[in-house]
Coordinates of C-alpha atoms and ligand atoms in Angstrom, one line a residue:
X1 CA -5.7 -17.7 -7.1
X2 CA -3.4 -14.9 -5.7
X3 CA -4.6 -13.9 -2.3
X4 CA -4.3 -10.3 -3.3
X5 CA -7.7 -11.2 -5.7
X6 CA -9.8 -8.7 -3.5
X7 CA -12.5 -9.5 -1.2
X8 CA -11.9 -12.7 -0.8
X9 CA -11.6 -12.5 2.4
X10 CA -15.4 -11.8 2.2
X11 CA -16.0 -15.3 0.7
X12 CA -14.3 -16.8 4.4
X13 CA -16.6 -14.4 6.3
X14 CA -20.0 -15.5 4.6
X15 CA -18.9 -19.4 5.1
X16 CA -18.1 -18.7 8.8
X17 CA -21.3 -16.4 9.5
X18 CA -23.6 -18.5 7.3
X19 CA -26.1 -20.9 8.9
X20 CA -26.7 -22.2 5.4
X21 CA -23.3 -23.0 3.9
X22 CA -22.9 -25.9 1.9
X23 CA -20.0 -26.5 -0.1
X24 CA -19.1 -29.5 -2.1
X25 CA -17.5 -30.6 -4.9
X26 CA -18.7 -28.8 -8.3
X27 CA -21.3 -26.5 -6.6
X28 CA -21.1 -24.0 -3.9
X29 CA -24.1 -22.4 -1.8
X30 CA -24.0 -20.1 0.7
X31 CA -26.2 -17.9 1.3
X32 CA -25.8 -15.2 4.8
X33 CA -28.4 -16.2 7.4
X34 CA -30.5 -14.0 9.8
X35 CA -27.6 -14.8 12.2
X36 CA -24.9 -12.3 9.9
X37 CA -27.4 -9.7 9.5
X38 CA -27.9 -9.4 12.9
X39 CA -23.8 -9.6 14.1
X40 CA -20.5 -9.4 13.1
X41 CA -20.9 -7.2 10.2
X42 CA -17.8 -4.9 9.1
X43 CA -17.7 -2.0 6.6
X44 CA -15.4 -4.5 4.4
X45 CA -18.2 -7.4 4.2
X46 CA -21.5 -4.9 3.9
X47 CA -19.5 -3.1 1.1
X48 CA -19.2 -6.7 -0.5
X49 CA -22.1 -7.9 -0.3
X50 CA -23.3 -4.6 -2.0
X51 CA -21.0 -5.1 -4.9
X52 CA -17.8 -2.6 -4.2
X53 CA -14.8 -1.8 -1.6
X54 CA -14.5 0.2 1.6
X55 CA -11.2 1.3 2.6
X56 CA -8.9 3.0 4.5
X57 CA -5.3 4.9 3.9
X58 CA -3.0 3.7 6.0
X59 CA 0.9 3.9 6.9
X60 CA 2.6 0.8 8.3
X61 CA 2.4 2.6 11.8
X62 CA -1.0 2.5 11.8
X63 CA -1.6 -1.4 11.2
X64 CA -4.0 -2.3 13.9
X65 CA -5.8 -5.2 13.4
X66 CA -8.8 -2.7 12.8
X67 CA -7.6 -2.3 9.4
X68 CA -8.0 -6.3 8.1
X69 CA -11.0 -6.4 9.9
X70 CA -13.1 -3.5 9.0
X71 CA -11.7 -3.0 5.9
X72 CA -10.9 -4.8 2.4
X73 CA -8.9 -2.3 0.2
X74 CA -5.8 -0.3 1.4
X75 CA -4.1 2.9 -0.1
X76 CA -1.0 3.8 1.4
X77 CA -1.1 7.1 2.9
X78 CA 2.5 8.2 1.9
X79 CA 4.4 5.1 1.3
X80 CA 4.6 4.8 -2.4
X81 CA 4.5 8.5 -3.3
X82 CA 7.5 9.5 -5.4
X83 CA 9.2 11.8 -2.8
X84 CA 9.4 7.6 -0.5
X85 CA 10.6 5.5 -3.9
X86 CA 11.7 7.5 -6.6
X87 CA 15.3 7.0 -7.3
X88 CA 17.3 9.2 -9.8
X89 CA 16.3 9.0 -13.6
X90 CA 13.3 7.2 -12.7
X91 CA 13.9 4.0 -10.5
X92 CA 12.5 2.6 -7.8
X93 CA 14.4 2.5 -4.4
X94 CA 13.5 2.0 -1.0
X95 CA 10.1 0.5 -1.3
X96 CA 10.3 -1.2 2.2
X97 CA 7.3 0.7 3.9
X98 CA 5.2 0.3 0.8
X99 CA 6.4 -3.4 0.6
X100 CA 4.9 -3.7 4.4
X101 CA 1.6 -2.4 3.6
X102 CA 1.2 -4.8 0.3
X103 CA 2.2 -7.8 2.4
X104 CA -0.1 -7.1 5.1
X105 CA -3.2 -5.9 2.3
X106 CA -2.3 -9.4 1.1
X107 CA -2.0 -11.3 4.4
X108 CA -5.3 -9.9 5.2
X109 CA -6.9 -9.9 1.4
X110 CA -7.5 -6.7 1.1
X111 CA -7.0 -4.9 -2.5
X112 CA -4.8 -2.2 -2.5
X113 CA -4.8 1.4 -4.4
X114 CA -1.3 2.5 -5.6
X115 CA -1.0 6.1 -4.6
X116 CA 0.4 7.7 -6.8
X117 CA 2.5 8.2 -9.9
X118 CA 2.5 11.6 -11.5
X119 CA 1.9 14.4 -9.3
X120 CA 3.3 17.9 -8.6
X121 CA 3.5 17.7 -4.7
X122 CA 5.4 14.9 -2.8
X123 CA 7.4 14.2 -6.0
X124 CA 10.6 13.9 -4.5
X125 CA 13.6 13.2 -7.5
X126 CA 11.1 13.2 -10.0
X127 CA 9.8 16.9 -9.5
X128 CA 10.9 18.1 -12.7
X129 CA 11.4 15.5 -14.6
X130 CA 10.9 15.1 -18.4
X131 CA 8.1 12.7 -20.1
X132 CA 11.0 9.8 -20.8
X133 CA 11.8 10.0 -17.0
X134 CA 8.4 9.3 -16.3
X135 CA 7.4 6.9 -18.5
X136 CA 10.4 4.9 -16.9
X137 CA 9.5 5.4 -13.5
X138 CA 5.6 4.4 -14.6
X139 CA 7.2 1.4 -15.8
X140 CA 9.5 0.6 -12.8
X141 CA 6.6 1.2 -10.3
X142 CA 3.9 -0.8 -12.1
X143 CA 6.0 -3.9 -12.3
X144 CA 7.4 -3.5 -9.2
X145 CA 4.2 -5.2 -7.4
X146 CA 2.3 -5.7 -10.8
X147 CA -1.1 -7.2 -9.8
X148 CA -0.8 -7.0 -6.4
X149 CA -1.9 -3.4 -6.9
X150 CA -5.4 -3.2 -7.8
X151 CA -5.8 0.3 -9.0
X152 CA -3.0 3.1 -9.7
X153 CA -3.5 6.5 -9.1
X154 CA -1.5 7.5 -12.4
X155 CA -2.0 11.0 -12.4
X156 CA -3.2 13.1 -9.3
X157 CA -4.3 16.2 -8.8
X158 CA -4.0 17.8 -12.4
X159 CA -6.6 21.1 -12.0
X160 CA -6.3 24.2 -10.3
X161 CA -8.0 25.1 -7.1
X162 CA -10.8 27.9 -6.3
X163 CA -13.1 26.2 -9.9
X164 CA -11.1 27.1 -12.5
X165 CA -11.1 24.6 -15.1
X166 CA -7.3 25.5 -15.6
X167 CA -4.7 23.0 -15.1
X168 CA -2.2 23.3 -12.1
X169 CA 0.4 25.4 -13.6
X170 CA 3.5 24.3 -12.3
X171 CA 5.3 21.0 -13.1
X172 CA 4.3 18.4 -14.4
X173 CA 2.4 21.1 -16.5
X174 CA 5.0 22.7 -17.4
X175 CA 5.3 19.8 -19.7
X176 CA 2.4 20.3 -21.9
X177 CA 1.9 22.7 -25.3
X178 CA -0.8 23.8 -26.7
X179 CA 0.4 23.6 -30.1
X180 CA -2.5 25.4 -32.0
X181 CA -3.4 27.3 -29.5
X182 CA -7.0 26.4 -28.8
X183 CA -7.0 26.5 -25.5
X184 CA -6.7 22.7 -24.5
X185 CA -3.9 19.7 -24.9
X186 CA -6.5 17.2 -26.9
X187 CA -4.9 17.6 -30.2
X188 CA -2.2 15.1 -31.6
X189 CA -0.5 18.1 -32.1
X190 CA -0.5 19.2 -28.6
X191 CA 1.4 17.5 -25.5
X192 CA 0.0 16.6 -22.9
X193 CA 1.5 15.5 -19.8
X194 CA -1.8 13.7 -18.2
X195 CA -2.4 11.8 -22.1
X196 CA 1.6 10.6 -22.4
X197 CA 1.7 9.2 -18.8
X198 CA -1.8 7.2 -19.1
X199 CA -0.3 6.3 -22.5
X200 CA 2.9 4.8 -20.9
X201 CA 0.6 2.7 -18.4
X202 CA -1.6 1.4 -20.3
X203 CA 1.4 0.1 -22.8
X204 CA 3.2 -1.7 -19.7
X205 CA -0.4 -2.9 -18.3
X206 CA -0.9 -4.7 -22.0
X207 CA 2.7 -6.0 -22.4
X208 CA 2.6 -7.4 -19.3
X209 CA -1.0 -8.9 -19.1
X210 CA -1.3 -6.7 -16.0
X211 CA -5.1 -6.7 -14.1
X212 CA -4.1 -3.4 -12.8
X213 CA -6.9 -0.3 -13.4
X214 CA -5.6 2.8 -14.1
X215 CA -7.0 6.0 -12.8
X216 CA -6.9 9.6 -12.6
X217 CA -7.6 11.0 -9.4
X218 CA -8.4 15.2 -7.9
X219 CA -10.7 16.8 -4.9
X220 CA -13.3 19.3 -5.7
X221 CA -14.6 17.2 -8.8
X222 CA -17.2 16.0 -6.4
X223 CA -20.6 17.7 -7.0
X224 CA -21.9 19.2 -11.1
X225 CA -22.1 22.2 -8.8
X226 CA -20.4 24.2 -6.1
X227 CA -21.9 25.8 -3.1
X228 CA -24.3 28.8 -4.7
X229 CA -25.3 26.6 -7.3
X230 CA -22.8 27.7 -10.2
X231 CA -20.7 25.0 -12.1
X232 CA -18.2 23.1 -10.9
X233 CA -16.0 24.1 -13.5
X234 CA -13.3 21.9 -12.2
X235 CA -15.5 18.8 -12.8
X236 CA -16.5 19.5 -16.5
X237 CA -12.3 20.2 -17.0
X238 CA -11.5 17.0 -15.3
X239 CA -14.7 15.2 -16.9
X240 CA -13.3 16.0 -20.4
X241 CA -10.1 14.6 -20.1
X242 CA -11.7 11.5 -18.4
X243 CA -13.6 11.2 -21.9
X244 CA -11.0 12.0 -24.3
X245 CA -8.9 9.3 -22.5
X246 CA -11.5 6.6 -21.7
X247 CA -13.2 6.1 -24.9
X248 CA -11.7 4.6 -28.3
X249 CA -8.9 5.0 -29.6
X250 CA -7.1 5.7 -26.6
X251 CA -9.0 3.8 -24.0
X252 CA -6.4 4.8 -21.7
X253 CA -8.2 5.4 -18.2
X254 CA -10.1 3.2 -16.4
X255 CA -11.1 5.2 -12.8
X256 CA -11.6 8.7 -11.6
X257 CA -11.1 9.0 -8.0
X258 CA -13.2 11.6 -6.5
X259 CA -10.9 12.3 -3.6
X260 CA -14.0 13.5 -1.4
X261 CA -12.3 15.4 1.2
X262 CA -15.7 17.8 2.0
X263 CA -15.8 20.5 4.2
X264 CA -16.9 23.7 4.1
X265 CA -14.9 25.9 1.1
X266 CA -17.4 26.4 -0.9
X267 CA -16.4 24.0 -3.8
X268 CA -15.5 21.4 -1.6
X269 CA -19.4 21.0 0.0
X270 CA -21.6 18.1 -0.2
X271 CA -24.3 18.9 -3.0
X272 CA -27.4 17.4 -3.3
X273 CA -25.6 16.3 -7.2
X274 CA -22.9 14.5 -6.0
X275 CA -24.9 11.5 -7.5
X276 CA -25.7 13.0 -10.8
X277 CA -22.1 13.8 -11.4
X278 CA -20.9 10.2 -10.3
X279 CA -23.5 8.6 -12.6
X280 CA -22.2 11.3 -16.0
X281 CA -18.6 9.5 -15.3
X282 CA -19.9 6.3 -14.8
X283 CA -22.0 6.7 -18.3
X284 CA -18.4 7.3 -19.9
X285 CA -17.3 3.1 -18.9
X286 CA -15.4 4.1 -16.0
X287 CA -15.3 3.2 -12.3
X288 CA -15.9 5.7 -10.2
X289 CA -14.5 6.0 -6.4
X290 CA -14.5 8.0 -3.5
X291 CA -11.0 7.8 -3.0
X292 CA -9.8 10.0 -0.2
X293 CA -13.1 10.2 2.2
X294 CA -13.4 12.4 5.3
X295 CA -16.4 15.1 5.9
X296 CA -15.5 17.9 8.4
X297 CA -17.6 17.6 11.5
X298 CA -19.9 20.5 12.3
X299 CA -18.2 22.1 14.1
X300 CA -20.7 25.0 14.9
X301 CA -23.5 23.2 16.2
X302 CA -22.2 20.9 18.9
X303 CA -24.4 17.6 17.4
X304 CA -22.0 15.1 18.5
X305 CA -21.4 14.1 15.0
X306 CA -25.4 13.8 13.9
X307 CA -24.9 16.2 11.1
X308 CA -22.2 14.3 9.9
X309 CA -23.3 11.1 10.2
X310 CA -26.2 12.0 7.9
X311 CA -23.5 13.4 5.4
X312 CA -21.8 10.2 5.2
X313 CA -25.4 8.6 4.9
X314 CA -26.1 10.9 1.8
X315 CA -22.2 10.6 0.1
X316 CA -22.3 6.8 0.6
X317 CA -25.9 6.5 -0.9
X318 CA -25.1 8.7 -3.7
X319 CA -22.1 6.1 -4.3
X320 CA -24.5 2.7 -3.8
X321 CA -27.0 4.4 -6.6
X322 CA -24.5 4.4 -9.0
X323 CA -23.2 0.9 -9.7
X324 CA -20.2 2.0 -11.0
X325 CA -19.1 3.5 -8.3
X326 CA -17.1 0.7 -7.3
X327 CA -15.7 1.6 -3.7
X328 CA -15.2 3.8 -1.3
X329 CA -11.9 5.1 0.9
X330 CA -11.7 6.9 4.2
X331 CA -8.6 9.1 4.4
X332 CA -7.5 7.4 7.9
X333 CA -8.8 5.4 10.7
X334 CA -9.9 7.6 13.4
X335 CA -10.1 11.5 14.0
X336 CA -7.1 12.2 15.6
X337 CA -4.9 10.3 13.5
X338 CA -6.1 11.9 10.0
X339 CA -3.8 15.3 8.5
X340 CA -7.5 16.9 9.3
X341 CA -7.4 16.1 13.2
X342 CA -8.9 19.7 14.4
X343 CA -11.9 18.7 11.5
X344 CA -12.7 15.0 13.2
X345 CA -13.8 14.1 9.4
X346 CA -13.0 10.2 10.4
X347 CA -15.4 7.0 11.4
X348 CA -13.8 6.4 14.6
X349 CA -12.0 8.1 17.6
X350 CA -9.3 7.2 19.7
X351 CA -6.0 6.5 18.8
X352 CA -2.8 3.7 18.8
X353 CA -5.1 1.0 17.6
X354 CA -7.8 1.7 20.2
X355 CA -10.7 2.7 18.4
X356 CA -14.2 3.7 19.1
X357 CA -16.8 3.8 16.4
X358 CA -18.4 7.1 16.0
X359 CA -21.9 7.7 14.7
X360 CA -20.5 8.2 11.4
X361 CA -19.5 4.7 11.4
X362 CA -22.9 3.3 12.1
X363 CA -24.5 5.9 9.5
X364 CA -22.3 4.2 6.8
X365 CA -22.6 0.5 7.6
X366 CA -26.6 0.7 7.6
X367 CA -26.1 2.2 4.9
X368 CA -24.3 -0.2 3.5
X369 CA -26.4 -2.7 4.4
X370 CA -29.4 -1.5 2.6
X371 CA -27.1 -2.3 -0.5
X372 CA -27.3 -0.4 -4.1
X373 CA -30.9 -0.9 -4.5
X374 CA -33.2 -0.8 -7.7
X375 CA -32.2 3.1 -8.3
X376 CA -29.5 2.4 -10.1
X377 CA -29.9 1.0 -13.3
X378 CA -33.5 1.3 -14.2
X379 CA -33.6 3.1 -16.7
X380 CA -36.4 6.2 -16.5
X381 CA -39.1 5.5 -18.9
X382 CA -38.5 7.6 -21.7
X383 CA -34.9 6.3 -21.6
X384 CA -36.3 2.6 -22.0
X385 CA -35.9 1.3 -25.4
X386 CA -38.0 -1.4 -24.6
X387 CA -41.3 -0.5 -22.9
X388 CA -44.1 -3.1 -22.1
X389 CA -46.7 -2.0 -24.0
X390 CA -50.2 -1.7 -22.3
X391 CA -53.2 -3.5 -23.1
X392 CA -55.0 -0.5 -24.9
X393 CA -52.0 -0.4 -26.8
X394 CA -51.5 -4.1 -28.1
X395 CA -53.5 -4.7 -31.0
X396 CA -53.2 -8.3 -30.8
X397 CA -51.9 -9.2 -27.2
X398 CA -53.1 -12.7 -27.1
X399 CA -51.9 -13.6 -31.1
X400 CA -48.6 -11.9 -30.7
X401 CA -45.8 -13.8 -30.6
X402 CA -43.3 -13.4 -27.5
X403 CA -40.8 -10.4 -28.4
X404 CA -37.4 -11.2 -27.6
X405 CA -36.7 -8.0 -26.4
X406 CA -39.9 -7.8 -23.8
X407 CA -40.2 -11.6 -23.1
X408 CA -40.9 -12.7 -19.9
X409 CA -37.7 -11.5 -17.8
X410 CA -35.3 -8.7 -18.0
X411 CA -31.7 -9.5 -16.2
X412 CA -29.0 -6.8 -15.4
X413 CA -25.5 -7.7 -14.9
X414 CA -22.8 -5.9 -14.0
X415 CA -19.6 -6.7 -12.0
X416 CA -16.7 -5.5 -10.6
X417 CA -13.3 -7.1 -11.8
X418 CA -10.0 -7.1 -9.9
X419 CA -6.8 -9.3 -10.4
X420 CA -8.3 -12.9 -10.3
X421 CA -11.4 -12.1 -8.6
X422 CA -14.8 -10.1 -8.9
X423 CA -18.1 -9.5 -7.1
X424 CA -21.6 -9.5 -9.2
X425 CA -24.7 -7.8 -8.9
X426 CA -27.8 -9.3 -10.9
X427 CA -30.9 -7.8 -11.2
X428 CA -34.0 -10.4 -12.7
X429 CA -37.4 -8.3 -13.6
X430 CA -40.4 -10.6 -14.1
X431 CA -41.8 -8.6 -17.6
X432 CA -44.3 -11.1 -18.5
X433 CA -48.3 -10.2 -16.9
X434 CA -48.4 -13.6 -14.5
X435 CA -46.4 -13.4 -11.3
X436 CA -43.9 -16.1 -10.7
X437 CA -43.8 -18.1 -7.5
X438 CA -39.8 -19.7 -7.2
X439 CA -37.6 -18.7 -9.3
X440 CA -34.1 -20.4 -11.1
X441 CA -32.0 -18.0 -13.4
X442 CA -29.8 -20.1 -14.8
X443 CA -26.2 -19.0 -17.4
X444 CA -23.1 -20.5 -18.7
X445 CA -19.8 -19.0 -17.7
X446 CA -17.7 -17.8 -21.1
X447 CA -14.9 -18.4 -19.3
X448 CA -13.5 -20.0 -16.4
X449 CA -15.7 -18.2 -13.8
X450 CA -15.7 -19.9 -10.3
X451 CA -18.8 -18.5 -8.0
X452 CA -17.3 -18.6 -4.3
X453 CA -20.3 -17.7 -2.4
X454 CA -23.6 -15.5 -2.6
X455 CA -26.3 -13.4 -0.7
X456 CA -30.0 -13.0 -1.1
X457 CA -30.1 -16.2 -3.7
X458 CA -28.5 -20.1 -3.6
X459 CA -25.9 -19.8 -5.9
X460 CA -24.9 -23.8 -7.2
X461 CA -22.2 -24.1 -10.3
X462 CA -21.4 -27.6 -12.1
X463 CA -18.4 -27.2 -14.7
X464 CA -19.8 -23.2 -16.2
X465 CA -23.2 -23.7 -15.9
X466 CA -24.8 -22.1 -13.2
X467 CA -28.2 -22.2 -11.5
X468 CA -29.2 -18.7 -9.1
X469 CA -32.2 -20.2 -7.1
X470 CA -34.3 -18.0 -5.1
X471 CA -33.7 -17.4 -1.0
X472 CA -36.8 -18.0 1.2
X473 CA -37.5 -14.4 1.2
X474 CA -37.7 -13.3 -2.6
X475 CA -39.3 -16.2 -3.9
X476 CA -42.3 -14.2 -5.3
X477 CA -41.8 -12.2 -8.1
X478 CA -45.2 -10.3 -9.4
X479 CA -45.6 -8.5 -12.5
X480 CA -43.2 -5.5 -13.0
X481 CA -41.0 -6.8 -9.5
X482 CA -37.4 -7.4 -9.2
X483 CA -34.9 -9.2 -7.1
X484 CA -31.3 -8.7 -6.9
X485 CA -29.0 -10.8 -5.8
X486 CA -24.9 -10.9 -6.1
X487 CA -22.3 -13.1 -5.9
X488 CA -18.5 -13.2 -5.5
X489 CA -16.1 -15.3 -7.4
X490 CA -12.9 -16.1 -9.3
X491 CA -12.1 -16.4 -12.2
X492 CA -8.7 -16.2 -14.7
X493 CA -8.1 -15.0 -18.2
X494 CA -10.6 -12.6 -19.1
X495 CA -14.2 -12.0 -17.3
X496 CA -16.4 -11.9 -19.6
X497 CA -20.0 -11.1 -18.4
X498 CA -22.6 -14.3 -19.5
X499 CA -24.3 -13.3 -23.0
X500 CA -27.4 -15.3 -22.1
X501 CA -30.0 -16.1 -18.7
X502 CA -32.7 -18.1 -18.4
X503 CA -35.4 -17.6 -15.6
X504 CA -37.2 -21.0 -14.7
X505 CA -36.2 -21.7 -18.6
X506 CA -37.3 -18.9 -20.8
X507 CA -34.6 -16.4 -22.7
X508 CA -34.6 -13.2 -20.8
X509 CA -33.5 -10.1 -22.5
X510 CA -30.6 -8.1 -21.1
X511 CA -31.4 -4.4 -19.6
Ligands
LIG1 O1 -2.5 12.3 4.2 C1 -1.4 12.7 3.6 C2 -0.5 13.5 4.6 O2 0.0 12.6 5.6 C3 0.6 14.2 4.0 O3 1.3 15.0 4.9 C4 0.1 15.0 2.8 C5 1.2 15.7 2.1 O4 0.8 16.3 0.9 O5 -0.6 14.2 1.9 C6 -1.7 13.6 2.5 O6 -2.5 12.9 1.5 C7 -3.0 13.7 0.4 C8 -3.1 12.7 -0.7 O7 -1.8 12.2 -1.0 C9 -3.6 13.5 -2.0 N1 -4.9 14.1 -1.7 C10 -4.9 15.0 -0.5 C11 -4.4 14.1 0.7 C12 -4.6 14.9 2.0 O8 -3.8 16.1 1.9

């Protein structure tokens, strides 16, 4: 397993913190005591536990050991923009700052966020370039660290400012053609500079069995709305092309990155929809991220940081609601160290690798804590295509046989999947009418699936089957109650999710 399979570092911090671990041969259990609830805790292992990333943009200047120990995914702030490593017709030079910043997301397993490939500013020799140029530089810079980068931002920063819709119009816009003239660059008759370059990725990604996710990656796509209440017409804009080159038969993208940089221009507030429009990506397949995050301090009201520490409350709650919103990235470490310094949108203060947490920080990691939930995905009830009837209802409730599709139990499953290594959330609803005291779920890996360790349940795997046994404190499952539990592992090849569980024996249908 390559050590840049992310979070692992995760696994080493639950087997250190937990009182319970017990690891031998064939089966793993671990489980985090009251003793790691209580201490110890960093943004990086609360994130975890709750199924995605926290991280921070960094420059090698800035490598404290803060960074491996708060934080388990790293995008380099500057280092591998064009204008550092983009040689002449497309090559890739003087990668020795971004090479430092791999190593040391490595050293300290943290995954890392390429940033970025095709973008108008910071482009260096490849401002101007043609569509072959790029597609060779995409090339060159995706198999330059191949799966030691997580996620790629391919394309950054596409749309116009002040909620247009419009596309930037300068290069690499300058590229595209409306061929028919109907206003957009979807048609195969059209080009289109975003399409072509997501094109070229995902062609290398396949030929070389790459793990790498590709994404696409702007600010002020945040909320459905903008301050007043009107669309967010920049959102729709970038949430079309997100469809048209997610779903079949392109299939190209793979993660929007909502940069999140909010402050107080009126499309780039926090609205109360930031979750809505997170969960109408996340309904196309694709990962959502807060990729760039800092919220300007109020600076008005002299709170000392209050105000903000609730809007990083609210943000990082939206995110946990929505379980494909997969992880979340500070723009810098502290205040005075972030290209905002006068706005103090940061976690900490201080400087020079001596930090102080802000209340900010604290606002996040309980959140954190509380983990994703049950908001996220219950479906509401008109949405659910499977609804327990009620007695009045049931003709024949004692005569009817068991459906399949109501059963007894209802399991959700949904992971996040990075280079050799992935985190799970499971969800098991007790469906049936009697309440269940102790409870095993129990599946068989398709593949070569390895759990590592586990919270809120004993996890225990012999060859791919594997038994999820209840922790002291959700034993009891009553009619209509859930418990979630999630677990981290490894795995090579493909990850695909288990088509069948089994609580204490019975078939459960999948929600
Ligand atoms: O934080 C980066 C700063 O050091 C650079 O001077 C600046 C130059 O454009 O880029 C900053 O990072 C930007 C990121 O690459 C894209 N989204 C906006 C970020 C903040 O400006």
């Amino acid at each position: 397993m390559s050590s840049s399979s992310g979070l692992s570092k995760i696994r080493s911090a639950l087997v250190v913190l937990s009182a319970g671990a017990l690891v031998a041969a064939g089966a793993v259990s671990l489980q985090p005591g009251p003793a790691q609830a209580a201490t110890g805790d960093s943004l990086g292992v609360a994130a975890a536990k709750a199924g995605l990333f926290f991280g921070v943009a960094a420059s090698p200047g800035r490598l404290s050991s803060i960074v491996g120990q708060e934080f388990n995914q790293l995008t380099p702030e500057n280092e591998m923009k064009p204008e550092a490593i983009a040689g002449s017709g497309g090559t890739v030079q003087n990668t020795g700052n971004a090479d430092t910043l791999v190593n040391y997301a490595q050293n300290n397993n943290m995954i890392v966020r390429g940033h970025t490939m095709v973008w108008y500013s910071q482009a260096g020799s490849l401002s101007g370039a043609n569509q072959s140029t790029l597609n060779t530089y995409i090339k060159n810079v995706l198999l330059k660290w191949g799966n030691k980068i997580a996620y790629w931002d391919v394309v950054n920063e596409s749309l116009d400012d002040n909620n247009t819709g419009n596309r930037r119009n300068q290069w690499p816009h300058t590229l595209d053609k409306d061929a028919n003239n109907d206003g957009d660059y979807f048609d195969s008759t059209d080009t289109d500079y975003i399409r072509d370059s997501f094109k070229q990725a995902r062609q290398v990604v396949q030929a070389n069995n790459l793990k790498t996710k590709l994404c696409i990656n702007d600010y002020d796509i945040e909320g459905l709305t903008v301050k007043g209440g009107s669309k967010n017409k920049k959102s729709d804009a970038m949430y079309e092309i997100v469809k048209k080159y997610s779903q079949e038969p392109t299939k190209y993208i793979d993660c929007v990155g909502f940069q999140a940089h909010f402050n107080d221009n009126p499309n780039s507030v926090i609205t109360d929809d930031l979750e809505a429009n997170i969960r109408r990506y996340a309904e196309l397949g694709v990962e959502v991220h807060l990729s760039e995050l800092d919220i300007d301090d109020d600076l008005s009201n002299n709170d000392i940081g209050k105000g903000q520490a609730e809007n990083y409350r609210k943000v990082v709650r939206a995110c946990l609601n929505v379980s494909k919103c997969t992880g979340i990235t500070v723009w810098g470490i502290s205040d005075s160290e972030s290209w905002r310094s006068s706005e103090r949108g940061l976690l900490f203060t201080g400087s020079n690798g001596s930090y102080t947490k802000k209340a900010a920080y604290t606002a996040v990691l309980e959140e954190l804590k509380k983990g994703r939930g049950t908001v996220d995905p219950t479906p509401t009830p008109s949405e659910d295509p499977t609804p327990t009837p009620t007695p009045s209802e049931d003709p024949t409730p004692s005569d009817t046989p068991t459906d399949p599709q109501t059963g007894t139990c209802r399991v959700t499953y949904s992971d996040n999947t990075w280079n050799s290594g992935f985190t799970a959330a499971v969800t098991v609803e007790n469906t049936g009418s009697d309440a269940i005291d102790g409870w095993s779920l129990s599946w068989t890996w398709p593949g070569n699936q390895k759990v590592t360790s586990a919270w809120n349940a004993t996890v225990t795997q012999s060859g791919n089957q594997v038994t999820a046994r209840n922790a002291s404190y959700n034993n009891l499952l009553a009619p209509g109650a859930k418990a979630s539990f999630g677990f981290q592992a490894s795995y090579s090849g493909s990850n695909d999710a288990p088509e069948q569980f089994a609580l204490n024996g019975e078939t459960c249908s999948l929600g």
